[in-house]
């Protein structure tokens, strides 16, 4: 199974180094010298293999050189590519508070008081925080209000206090305006 471990940012210098936004808590493991990563555009097109040739931290940014990217021009063309690696589908991150996207997608979402909301359909990574995309009014929920719409929930402990992979569900602490629109005065 392929998982995204980083996103290529800006070119750095003239030798083809790139800043990489890690999407893993184990960048030293995922970006070791000689590791081959699959690089694709966010829309899934243009897949190619990149081999890590250098790795260093500079001012709290991860800078990586790839054998296939020899200069700044090639580096600028690689901006925005998503970097993926193969993992065992049964593998889990070492930290019990961390999850791979594929582990969260498909989970049933419930409020902390047990009301079913819908299903997690995507995990969106932003520079500030990760968001869970939840399709409300799933066929199993029986809910008729707010049927079949998407809500985005910040994936933080205060709003998602419990994730139970074995049970196939997670809990969301509902707040005014989070799951249902605020009523206008």
Short mmCIF file of N, CA and C in Angstrom, two decimals:
data_model
loop_
_atom_site.label_atom_id
_atom_site.label_comp_id
_atom_site.label_asym_id
_atom_site.label_seq_id
_atom_site.Cartn_x
_atom_site.Cartn_y
_atom_site.Cartn_z
N UNK A 1 0.84 -1.16 0.00
CA UNK A 1 0.00 0.00 0.00
C UNK A 1 0.90 1.23 0.00
N UNK A 2 0.53 2.22 -0.81
CA UNK A 2 1.29 3.47 -0.90
C UNK A 2 0.72 4.49 0.07
N UNK A 3 1.60 5.20 0.79
CA UNK A 3 1.19 6.30 1.67
C UNK A 3 2.03 7.53 1.34
N UNK A 4 1.39 8.68 1.41
CA UNK A 4 2.08 9.94 1.17
C UNK A 4 2.93 10.27 2.39
N UNK A 5 4.22 10.54 2.16
CA UNK A 5 5.13 10.87 3.26
C UNK A 5 5.67 12.29 3.17
N UNK A 6 5.35 13.00 2.08
CA UNK A 6 5.83 14.36 1.96
C UNK A 6 5.29 15.05 0.72
N UNK A 7 5.47 16.37 0.71
CA UNK A 7 5.09 17.19 -0.44
C UNK A 7 6.27 18.09 -0.77
N UNK A 8 6.65 18.12 -2.05
CA UNK A 8 7.77 18.94 -2.48
C UNK A 8 7.35 20.40 -2.54
N UNK A 9 8.20 21.24 -1.94
CA UNK A 9 7.96 22.69 -1.94
C UNK A 9 8.89 23.38 -2.92
N UNK A 10 9.47 24.47 -2.48
CA UNK A 10 10.32 25.30 -3.34
C UNK A 10 11.70 24.69 -3.57
N UNK A 11 12.29 25.10 -4.70
CA UNK A 11 13.67 24.75 -4.98
C UNK A 11 14.57 25.54 -4.04
N UNK A 12 15.72 24.95 -3.69
CA UNK A 12 16.68 25.61 -2.79
C UNK A 12 18.05 25.55 -3.45
N UNK A 13 18.60 26.69 -3.79
CA UNK A 13 19.92 26.73 -4.41
C UNK A 13 19.89 26.34 -5.87
N UNK A 14 21.08 26.16 -6.45
CA UNK A 14 21.17 25.88 -7.89
C UNK A 14 21.46 24.42 -8.21
N UNK A 15 21.66 23.60 -7.18
CA UNK A 15 22.04 22.20 -7.42
C UNK A 15 20.86 21.23 -7.40
N UNK A 16 19.64 21.76 -7.37
CA UNK A 16 18.47 20.89 -7.45
C UNK A 16 17.89 20.43 -6.13
N UNK A 17 18.39 20.97 -5.02
CA UNK A 17 17.79 20.60 -3.74
C UNK A 17 16.38 21.17 -3.65
N UNK A 18 15.54 20.48 -2.90
CA UNK A 18 14.14 20.88 -2.73
C UNK A 18 13.76 20.90 -1.26
N UNK A 19 12.94 21.86 -0.89
CA UNK A 19 12.36 21.79 0.46
C UNK A 19 11.22 20.79 0.39
N UNK A 20 11.09 19.99 1.42
CA UNK A 20 10.04 18.97 1.47
C UNK A 20 9.28 19.14 2.78
N UNK A 21 7.97 19.20 2.66
CA UNK A 21 7.08 19.25 3.83
C UNK A 21 6.79 17.81 4.23
N UNK A 22 7.40 17.32 5.31
CA UNK A 22 7.15 15.93 5.71
C UNK A 22 5.70 15.72 6.14
N UNK A 23 5.15 14.60 5.76
CA UNK A 23 3.83 14.19 6.23
C UNK A 23 3.96 12.89 7.00
N UNK A 24 5.04 12.81 7.73
CA UNK A 24 5.35 11.65 8.55
C UNK A 24 6.09 12.14 9.79
N UNK A 25 5.92 11.43 10.88
CA UNK A 25 6.67 11.76 12.08
C UNK A 25 8.03 11.07 12.08
N UNK A 26 8.34 10.36 11.01
CA UNK A 26 9.60 9.64 10.90
C UNK A 26 10.37 10.05 9.65
N UNK A 27 10.66 11.34 9.46
CA UNK A 27 11.33 11.76 8.22
C UNK A 27 12.71 11.13 8.05
N UNK A 28 13.44 10.90 9.13
CA UNK A 28 14.76 10.30 9.00
C UNK A 28 14.68 8.85 8.52
N UNK A 29 13.57 8.20 8.78
CA UNK A 29 13.36 6.82 8.32
C UNK A 29 12.84 6.81 6.88
N UNK A 30 11.91 7.68 6.56
CA UNK A 30 11.26 7.67 5.24
C UNK A 30 12.12 8.28 4.14
N UNK A 31 13.06 9.18 4.51
CA UNK A 31 13.86 9.87 3.51
C UNK A 31 15.34 9.53 3.61
N UNK A 32 15.67 8.29 3.90
CA UNK A 32 17.07 7.87 4.00
C UNK A 32 17.74 7.90 2.63
N UNK A 33 19.07 8.06 2.63
CA UNK A 33 19.82 8.03 1.38
C UNK A 33 19.55 6.73 0.64
N UNK A 34 19.31 6.84 -0.66
CA UNK A 34 19.06 5.68 -1.50
C UNK A 34 17.62 5.21 -1.55
N UNK A 35 16.76 5.78 -0.71
CA UNK A 35 15.35 5.38 -0.72
C UNK A 35 14.68 5.88 -2.00
N UNK A 36 13.90 5.02 -2.63
CA UNK A 36 13.14 5.40 -3.82
C UNK A 36 11.72 5.75 -3.40
N UNK A 37 11.26 6.91 -3.85
CA UNK A 37 9.91 7.39 -3.55
C UNK A 37 9.15 7.59 -4.84
N UNK A 38 7.86 7.35 -4.79
CA UNK A 38 7.00 7.60 -5.94
C UNK A 38 6.52 9.05 -5.86
N UNK A 39 6.72 9.80 -6.93
CA UNK A 39 6.31 11.21 -6.97
C UNK A 39 5.17 11.37 -7.97
N UNK A 40 4.08 11.98 -7.51
CA UNK A 40 2.91 12.20 -8.37
C UNK A 40 2.36 13.59 -8.15
N UNK A 41 1.67 14.10 -9.14
CA UNK A 41 0.95 15.36 -9.00
C UNK A 41 -0.23 15.11 -8.06
N UNK A 42 -0.72 16.14 -7.37
CA UNK A 42 -1.86 15.95 -6.47
C UNK A 42 -3.09 15.33 -7.14
N UNK A 43 -3.24 15.51 -8.46
CA UNK A 43 -4.38 14.91 -9.17
C UNK A 43 -4.12 13.47 -9.58
N UNK A 44 -2.94 12.92 -9.21
CA UNK A 44 -2.64 11.52 -9.47
C UNK A 44 -1.92 11.25 -10.78
N UNK A 45 -1.61 12.29 -11.56
CA UNK A 45 -0.95 12.09 -12.85
C UNK A 45 0.56 12.28 -12.73
N UNK A 46 1.27 11.88 -13.77
CA UNK A 46 2.70 12.14 -13.86
C UNK A 46 3.55 11.39 -12.86
N UNK A 47 3.26 10.14 -12.60
CA UNK A 47 4.02 9.36 -11.63
C UNK A 47 5.44 9.08 -12.13
N UNK A 48 6.40 9.29 -11.24
CA UNK A 48 7.80 8.96 -11.52
C UNK A 48 8.49 8.58 -10.23
N UNK A 49 9.62 7.90 -10.35
CA UNK A 49 10.38 7.48 -9.18
C UNK A 49 11.53 8.44 -8.94
N UNK A 50 11.70 8.84 -7.68
CA UNK A 50 12.81 9.72 -7.28
C UNK A 50 13.62 9.01 -6.20
N UNK A 51 14.95 9.09 -6.33
CA UNK A 51 15.86 8.44 -5.39
C UNK A 51 16.57 9.50 -4.55
N UNK A 52 16.46 9.39 -3.23
CA UNK A 52 17.07 10.36 -2.32
C UNK A 52 18.60 10.27 -2.42
N UNK A 53 19.23 11.41 -2.76
CA UNK A 53 20.70 11.43 -2.87
C UNK A 53 21.34 12.29 -1.78
N UNK A 54 20.57 13.19 -1.18
CA UNK A 54 21.09 13.99 -0.06
C UNK A 54 19.92 14.39 0.83
N UNK A 55 20.25 14.63 2.08
CA UNK A 55 19.22 14.96 3.07
C UNK A 55 19.85 15.82 4.15
N UNK A 56 19.23 16.97 4.43
CA UNK A 56 19.73 17.81 5.51
C UNK A 56 18.63 18.74 5.98
N UNK A 57 18.78 19.20 7.19
CA UNK A 57 17.86 20.18 7.77
C UNK A 57 18.53 21.54 7.69
N UNK A 58 17.77 22.54 7.26
CA UNK A 58 18.28 23.91 7.17
C UNK A 58 17.20 24.85 7.66
N UNK A 59 17.46 25.54 8.76
CA UNK A 59 16.50 26.48 9.36
C UNK A 59 15.12 25.84 9.52
N UNK A 60 15.11 24.66 10.12
CA UNK A 60 13.90 23.90 10.42
C UNK A 60 13.13 23.47 9.17
N UNK A 61 13.81 23.43 8.03
CA UNK A 61 13.21 22.91 6.79
C UNK A 61 14.00 21.71 6.34
N UNK A 62 13.30 20.71 5.85
CA UNK A 62 13.95 19.52 5.32
C UNK A 62 14.31 19.78 3.86
N UNK A 63 15.59 19.66 3.55
CA UNK A 63 16.06 19.83 2.18
C UNK A 63 16.55 18.49 1.66
N UNK A 64 16.04 18.10 0.50
CA UNK A 64 16.38 16.79 -0.07
C UNK A 64 16.85 16.98 -1.51
N UNK A 65 17.90 16.25 -1.85
CA UNK A 65 18.35 16.16 -3.23
C UNK A 65 17.96 14.80 -3.78
N UNK A 66 17.58 14.76 -5.05
CA UNK A 66 17.20 13.51 -5.70
C UNK A 66 18.12 13.28 -6.90
N UNK A 67 18.52 12.04 -7.13
CA UNK A 67 19.39 11.70 -8.25
C UNK A 67 18.80 12.17 -9.57
N UNK A 68 17.49 12.10 -9.71
CA UNK A 68 16.82 12.41 -10.97
C UNK A 68 16.59 13.91 -11.18
N UNK A 69 16.94 14.73 -10.20
CA UNK A 69 16.73 16.18 -10.30
C UNK A 69 18.10 16.85 -10.16
N UNK A 70 18.78 17.12 -11.30
CA UNK A 70 20.16 17.58 -11.26
C UNK A 70 20.37 19.09 -11.04
N UNK A 71 19.33 19.90 -11.28
CA UNK A 71 19.54 21.35 -11.20
C UNK A 71 18.27 22.08 -10.77
N UNK A 72 18.39 23.38 -10.61
CA UNK A 72 17.27 24.20 -10.14
C UNK A 72 16.07 24.15 -11.10
N UNK A 73 16.33 24.15 -12.40
CA UNK A 73 15.23 24.12 -13.37
C UNK A 73 14.38 22.87 -13.17
N UNK A 74 15.03 21.71 -13.05
CA UNK A 74 14.29 20.47 -12.82
C UNK A 74 13.60 20.50 -11.46
N UNK A 75 14.25 21.13 -10.47
CA UNK A 75 13.66 21.22 -9.13
C UNK A 75 12.39 22.06 -9.15
N UNK A 76 12.40 23.16 -9.89
CA UNK A 76 11.21 24.01 -9.97
C UNK A 76 10.04 23.28 -10.62
N UNK A 77 10.33 22.39 -11.57
CA UNK A 77 9.27 21.61 -12.22
C UNK A 77 8.67 20.58 -11.28
N UNK A 78 9.42 20.19 -10.25
CA UNK A 78 8.94 19.17 -9.30
C UNK A 78 8.09 19.75 -8.18
N UNK A 79 8.00 21.06 -8.10
CA UNK A 79 7.25 21.70 -7.01
C UNK A 79 5.80 21.19 -6.98
N UNK A 80 5.35 20.86 -5.78
CA UNK A 80 3.97 20.41 -5.59
C UNK A 80 3.77 18.90 -5.69
N UNK A 81 4.80 18.16 -6.12
CA UNK A 81 4.65 16.71 -6.21
C UNK A 81 4.47 16.10 -4.82
N UNK A 82 3.65 15.06 -4.76
CA UNK A 82 3.47 14.31 -3.51
C UNK A 82 4.41 13.12 -3.55
N UNK A 83 5.10 12.88 -2.45
CA UNK A 83 6.05 11.78 -2.34
C UNK A 83 5.41 10.64 -1.54
N UNK A 84 5.42 9.45 -2.13
CA UNK A 84 4.79 8.29 -1.48
C UNK A 84 5.79 7.16 -1.38
N UNK A 85 5.53 6.28 -0.42
CA UNK A 85 6.36 5.09 -0.25
C UNK A 85 5.45 3.90 0.04
N UNK A 86 5.99 2.73 -0.21
CA UNK A 86 5.25 1.48 0.01
C UNK A 86 5.34 1.10 1.48
N UNK A 87 4.20 0.74 2.08
CA UNK A 87 4.20 0.23 3.46
C UNK A 87 3.37 -1.04 3.51
N UNK A 88 3.57 -1.80 4.55
CA UNK A 88 2.74 -2.97 4.83
C UNK A 88 1.37 -2.47 5.26
N UNK A 89 0.27 -2.95 4.65
CA UNK A 89 -1.06 -2.46 5.01
C UNK A 89 -1.41 -2.63 6.48
N UNK A 90 -0.75 -3.57 7.17
CA UNK A 90 -1.04 -3.77 8.59
C UNK A 90 -0.15 -2.91 9.48
N UNK A 91 0.79 -2.19 8.88
CA UNK A 91 1.71 -1.34 9.63
C UNK A 91 0.96 -0.14 10.21
N UNK A 92 1.36 0.27 11.40
CA UNK A 92 0.80 1.46 12.04
C UNK A 92 1.96 2.32 12.53
N UNK A 93 1.76 3.64 12.59
CA UNK A 93 2.81 4.49 13.15
C UNK A 93 3.12 4.09 14.59
N UNK A 94 4.34 4.39 15.03
CA UNK A 94 4.77 4.03 16.39
C UNK A 94 3.96 4.75 17.46
N UNK A 95 3.59 6.00 17.20
CA UNK A 95 2.82 6.80 18.15
C UNK A 95 1.35 6.40 18.08
N UNK A 96 0.72 6.00 19.19
CA UNK A 96 -0.69 5.59 19.15
C UNK A 96 -1.64 6.73 18.80
N UNK A 97 -1.17 7.97 18.81
CA UNK A 97 -2.01 9.12 18.45
C UNK A 97 -1.86 9.49 16.97
N UNK A 98 -1.10 8.71 16.20
CA UNK A 98 -0.87 8.97 14.78
C UNK A 98 -1.56 7.90 13.95
N UNK A 99 -2.02 8.30 12.76
CA UNK A 99 -2.73 7.38 11.87
C UNK A 99 -2.33 7.65 10.44
N UNK A 100 -2.35 6.60 9.63
CA UNK A 100 -2.21 6.78 8.19
C UNK A 100 -3.59 7.17 7.65
N UNK A 101 -3.59 7.92 6.55
CA UNK A 101 -4.85 8.36 5.95
C UNK A 101 -5.78 7.17 5.68
N UNK A 102 -5.22 6.09 5.11
CA UNK A 102 -6.06 4.95 4.74
C UNK A 102 -6.73 4.30 5.96
N UNK A 103 -6.17 4.50 7.16
CA UNK A 103 -6.79 3.94 8.36
C UNK A 103 -8.02 4.75 8.77
N UNK A 104 -8.04 6.03 8.44
CA UNK A 104 -9.14 6.91 8.84
C UNK A 104 -10.27 6.93 7.81
N UNK A 105 -9.91 6.85 6.52
CA UNK A 105 -10.92 6.90 5.47
C UNK A 105 -11.81 5.67 5.58
N UNK A 106 -13.11 5.92 5.62
CA UNK A 106 -14.09 4.84 5.75
C UNK A 106 -14.62 4.65 7.16
N UNK A 107 -13.99 5.29 8.16
CA UNK A 107 -14.49 5.17 9.53
C UNK A 107 -15.83 5.87 9.66
N UNK A 108 -16.70 5.29 10.48
CA UNK A 108 -17.98 5.92 10.81
C UNK A 108 -17.70 7.03 11.82
N UNK A 109 -18.29 8.19 11.59
CA UNK A 109 -18.11 9.32 12.50
C UNK A 109 -19.36 9.48 13.35
N UNK A 110 -19.15 9.57 14.66
CA UNK A 110 -20.24 9.74 15.62
C UNK A 110 -19.93 10.94 16.51
N UNK A 111 -20.97 11.54 17.08
CA UNK A 111 -20.74 12.56 18.09
C UNK A 111 -20.39 11.84 19.39
N UNK A 112 -19.86 12.57 20.36
CA UNK A 112 -19.48 11.95 21.63
C UNK A 112 -20.69 11.41 22.38
N UNK A 113 -21.90 11.88 22.04
CA UNK A 113 -23.11 11.34 22.68
C UNK A 113 -23.73 10.19 21.88
N UNK A 114 -23.02 9.71 20.85
CA UNK A 114 -23.44 8.51 20.13
C UNK A 114 -24.21 8.72 18.84
N UNK A 115 -24.55 9.95 18.49
CA UNK A 115 -25.31 10.21 17.26
C UNK A 115 -24.40 10.01 16.05
N UNK A 116 -24.86 9.22 15.08
CA UNK A 116 -24.05 8.99 13.89
C UNK A 116 -24.11 10.20 12.98
N UNK A 117 -22.94 10.61 12.50
CA UNK A 117 -22.83 11.77 11.63
C UNK A 117 -22.72 11.34 10.18
N UNK A 118 -21.83 10.41 9.90
CA UNK A 118 -21.57 9.98 8.53
C UNK A 118 -20.29 9.18 8.46
N UNK A 119 -19.54 9.39 7.37
CA UNK A 119 -18.35 8.59 7.11
C UNK A 119 -17.19 9.49 6.70
N UNK A 120 -15.99 9.17 7.17
CA UNK A 120 -14.79 9.90 6.77
C UNK A 120 -14.47 9.51 5.32
N UNK A 121 -14.41 10.52 4.44
CA UNK A 121 -14.15 10.25 3.02
C UNK A 121 -12.76 10.68 2.57
N UNK A 122 -12.11 11.54 3.36
CA UNK A 122 -10.79 12.02 2.96
C UNK A 122 -10.08 12.64 4.16
N UNK A 123 -8.77 12.72 4.07
CA UNK A 123 -7.96 13.45 5.04
C UNK A 123 -7.23 14.52 4.23
N UNK A 124 -7.45 15.77 4.57
CA UNK A 124 -6.88 16.89 3.83
C UNK A 124 -5.75 17.48 4.67
N UNK A 125 -4.57 17.55 4.07
CA UNK A 125 -3.40 18.07 4.78
C UNK A 125 -3.21 19.53 4.40
N UNK A 126 -3.21 20.40 5.40
CA UNK A 126 -2.95 21.82 5.16
C UNK A 126 -1.72 22.22 5.96
N UNK A 127 -1.24 23.42 5.73
CA UNK A 127 -0.05 23.85 6.46
C UNK A 127 -0.33 24.04 7.94
N UNK A 128 -1.59 24.35 8.30
CA UNK A 128 -1.93 24.57 9.70
C UNK A 128 -2.27 23.31 10.46
N UNK A 129 -3.10 22.47 9.87
CA UNK A 129 -3.54 21.24 10.53
C UNK A 129 -4.20 20.33 9.51
N UNK A 130 -4.41 19.09 9.89
CA UNK A 130 -5.11 18.15 9.03
C UNK A 130 -6.60 18.29 9.26
N UNK A 131 -7.37 18.05 8.19
CA UNK A 131 -8.83 18.11 8.27
C UNK A 131 -9.41 16.77 7.85
N UNK A 132 -10.46 16.34 8.54
CA UNK A 132 -11.21 15.15 8.14
C UNK A 132 -12.40 15.61 7.31
N UNK A 133 -12.55 15.06 6.11
CA UNK A 133 -13.74 15.33 5.30
C UNK A 133 -14.74 14.25 5.64
N UNK A 134 -15.92 14.66 6.09
CA UNK A 134 -16.95 13.71 6.50
C UNK A 134 -18.20 13.92 5.67
N UNK A 135 -18.64 12.84 5.02
CA UNK A 135 -19.89 12.87 4.25
C UNK A 135 -21.00 12.57 5.24
N UNK A 136 -21.90 13.54 5.45
CA UNK A 136 -22.98 13.36 6.42
C UNK A 136 -24.14 12.59 5.81
N UNK A 137 -24.99 12.08 6.68
CA UNK A 137 -26.20 11.39 6.23
C UNK A 137 -25.91 10.16 5.42
N UNK A 138 -24.94 9.35 5.87
CA UNK A 138 -24.62 8.11 5.16
C UNK A 138 -25.83 7.19 5.20
N UNK A 139 -25.83 6.22 4.35
CA UNK A 139 -26.97 5.30 4.26
C UNK A 139 -27.23 4.58 5.57
N UNK A 140 -26.20 4.36 6.36
CA UNK A 140 -26.38 3.62 7.62
C UNK A 140 -26.84 4.51 8.76
N UNK A 141 -26.69 5.82 8.62
CA UNK A 141 -26.99 6.69 9.76
C UNK A 141 -28.47 6.90 9.97
N UNK A 142 -29.25 6.82 8.90
CA UNK A 142 -30.68 7.05 9.04
C UNK A 142 -31.03 8.51 9.23
N UNK A 143 -30.04 9.38 9.25
CA UNK A 143 -30.30 10.81 9.44
C UNK A 143 -30.89 11.39 8.17
N UNK A 144 -31.86 12.24 8.34
CA UNK A 144 -32.46 12.87 7.16
C UNK A 144 -32.11 14.34 7.07
N UNK A 145 -31.82 14.98 8.22
CA UNK A 145 -31.44 16.39 8.14
C UNK A 145 -30.00 16.48 7.66
N UNK A 146 -29.71 17.52 6.91
CA UNK A 146 -28.38 17.76 6.36
C UNK A 146 -27.86 16.54 5.59
N UNK A 147 -28.75 15.88 4.87
CA UNK A 147 -28.43 14.67 4.14
C UNK A 147 -27.39 14.94 3.06
N UNK A 148 -26.42 14.08 2.98
CA UNK A 148 -25.44 14.06 1.91
C UNK A 148 -24.76 15.40 1.66
N UNK A 149 -24.05 15.88 2.65
CA UNK A 149 -23.19 17.05 2.46
C UNK A 149 -21.86 16.75 3.13
N UNK A 150 -20.86 17.52 2.78
CA UNK A 150 -19.53 17.30 3.35
C UNK A 150 -19.23 18.37 4.39
N UNK A 151 -18.71 17.92 5.53
CA UNK A 151 -18.23 18.84 6.55
C UNK A 151 -16.75 18.56 6.77
N UNK A 152 -16.01 19.62 7.07
CA UNK A 152 -14.58 19.49 7.35
C UNK A 152 -14.37 19.70 8.84
N UNK A 153 -13.71 18.76 9.47
CA UNK A 153 -13.47 18.81 10.91
C UNK A 153 -11.96 18.81 11.16
N UNK A 154 -11.43 19.83 11.84
CA UNK A 154 -10.00 19.81 12.18
C UNK A 154 -9.67 18.54 12.98
N UNK A 155 -8.62 17.84 12.56
CA UNK A 155 -8.25 16.59 13.21
C UNK A 155 -7.32 16.90 14.38
N UNK A 156 -7.93 17.41 15.45
CA UNK A 156 -7.23 17.73 16.70
C UNK A 156 -7.96 17.04 17.84
N UNK A 157 -7.26 16.71 18.90
CA UNK A 157 -7.83 15.96 20.01
C UNK A 157 -9.05 16.65 20.63
N UNK A 158 -9.06 17.97 20.67
CA UNK A 158 -10.19 18.68 21.26
C UNK A 158 -11.49 18.43 20.50
N UNK A 159 -11.40 18.20 19.18
CA UNK A 159 -12.60 17.96 18.37
C UNK A 159 -12.79 16.49 18.01
N UNK A 160 -11.72 15.73 17.98
CA UNK A 160 -11.79 14.29 17.68
C UNK A 160 -11.11 13.57 18.85
N UNK A 161 -11.84 13.41 19.97
CA UNK A 161 -11.22 12.86 21.18
C UNK A 161 -10.95 11.36 21.14
N UNK A 162 -11.62 10.62 20.24
CA UNK A 162 -11.44 9.17 20.24
C UNK A 162 -11.46 8.62 18.82
N UNK A 163 -10.48 7.76 18.53
CA UNK A 163 -10.43 7.03 17.27
C UNK A 163 -10.28 5.56 17.64
N UNK A 164 -11.21 4.73 17.18
CA UNK A 164 -11.19 3.30 17.47
C UNK A 164 -11.14 2.55 16.14
N UNK A 165 -9.93 2.22 15.70
CA UNK A 165 -9.78 1.55 14.41
C UNK A 165 -10.43 0.18 14.41
N UNK A 166 -10.31 -0.55 15.52
CA UNK A 166 -10.88 -1.90 15.60
C UNK A 166 -12.40 -1.86 15.43
N UNK A 167 -13.04 -0.85 16.00
CA UNK A 167 -14.50 -0.72 15.90
C UNK A 167 -14.92 0.01 14.62
N UNK A 168 -13.95 0.58 13.90
CA UNK A 168 -14.26 1.28 12.66
C UNK A 168 -15.00 2.59 12.87
N UNK A 169 -14.65 3.32 13.94
CA UNK A 169 -15.37 4.57 14.21
C UNK A 169 -14.48 5.58 14.91
N UNK A 170 -14.91 6.83 14.85
CA UNK A 170 -14.27 7.89 15.61
C UNK A 170 -15.35 8.79 16.17
N UNK A 171 -14.99 9.54 17.21
CA UNK A 171 -15.94 10.43 17.87
C UNK A 171 -15.56 11.88 17.61
N UNK A 172 -16.60 12.69 17.41
CA UNK A 172 -16.40 14.11 17.19
C UNK A 172 -17.15 14.88 18.26
N UNK A 173 -16.44 15.80 18.91
CA UNK A 173 -17.06 16.68 19.90
C UNK A 173 -17.72 17.82 19.14
N UNK A 174 -19.03 17.75 19.01
CA UNK A 174 -19.76 18.75 18.23
C UNK A 174 -19.68 20.11 18.92
N UNK A 175 -19.49 21.12 18.13
CA UNK A 175 -19.46 22.51 18.60
C UNK A 175 -20.43 23.31 17.72
N UNK A 176 -20.97 24.40 18.23
CA UNK A 176 -21.86 25.21 17.40
C UNK A 176 -21.18 25.62 16.09
N UNK A 177 -21.83 25.29 14.98
CA UNK A 177 -21.32 25.63 13.66
C UNK A 177 -20.37 24.62 13.06
N UNK A 178 -19.98 23.61 13.82
CA UNK A 178 -19.04 22.62 13.29
C UNK A 178 -19.74 21.62 12.37
N UNK A 179 -20.77 20.97 12.88
CA UNK A 179 -21.47 19.96 12.09
C UNK A 179 -22.77 20.47 11.48
N UNK A 180 -23.38 21.41 12.13
CA UNK A 180 -24.62 22.00 11.60
C UNK A 180 -24.43 23.51 11.52
N UNK A 181 -24.98 24.13 10.50
CA UNK A 181 -24.82 25.58 10.36
C UNK A 181 -25.43 26.32 11.54
N UNK A 182 -24.83 27.45 11.88
CA UNK A 182 -25.39 28.30 12.93
C UNK A 182 -26.68 28.93 12.43
N UNK A 183 -27.63 29.07 13.33
CA UNK A 183 -28.88 29.73 12.95
C UNK A 183 -28.65 31.22 12.89
N UNK A 184 -29.23 31.84 11.86
CA UNK A 184 -29.09 33.29 11.72
C UNK A 184 -30.06 33.98 12.65
N UNK A 185 -29.65 35.15 13.17
CA UNK A 185 -30.52 35.92 14.07
C UNK A 185 -31.61 36.63 13.31
#
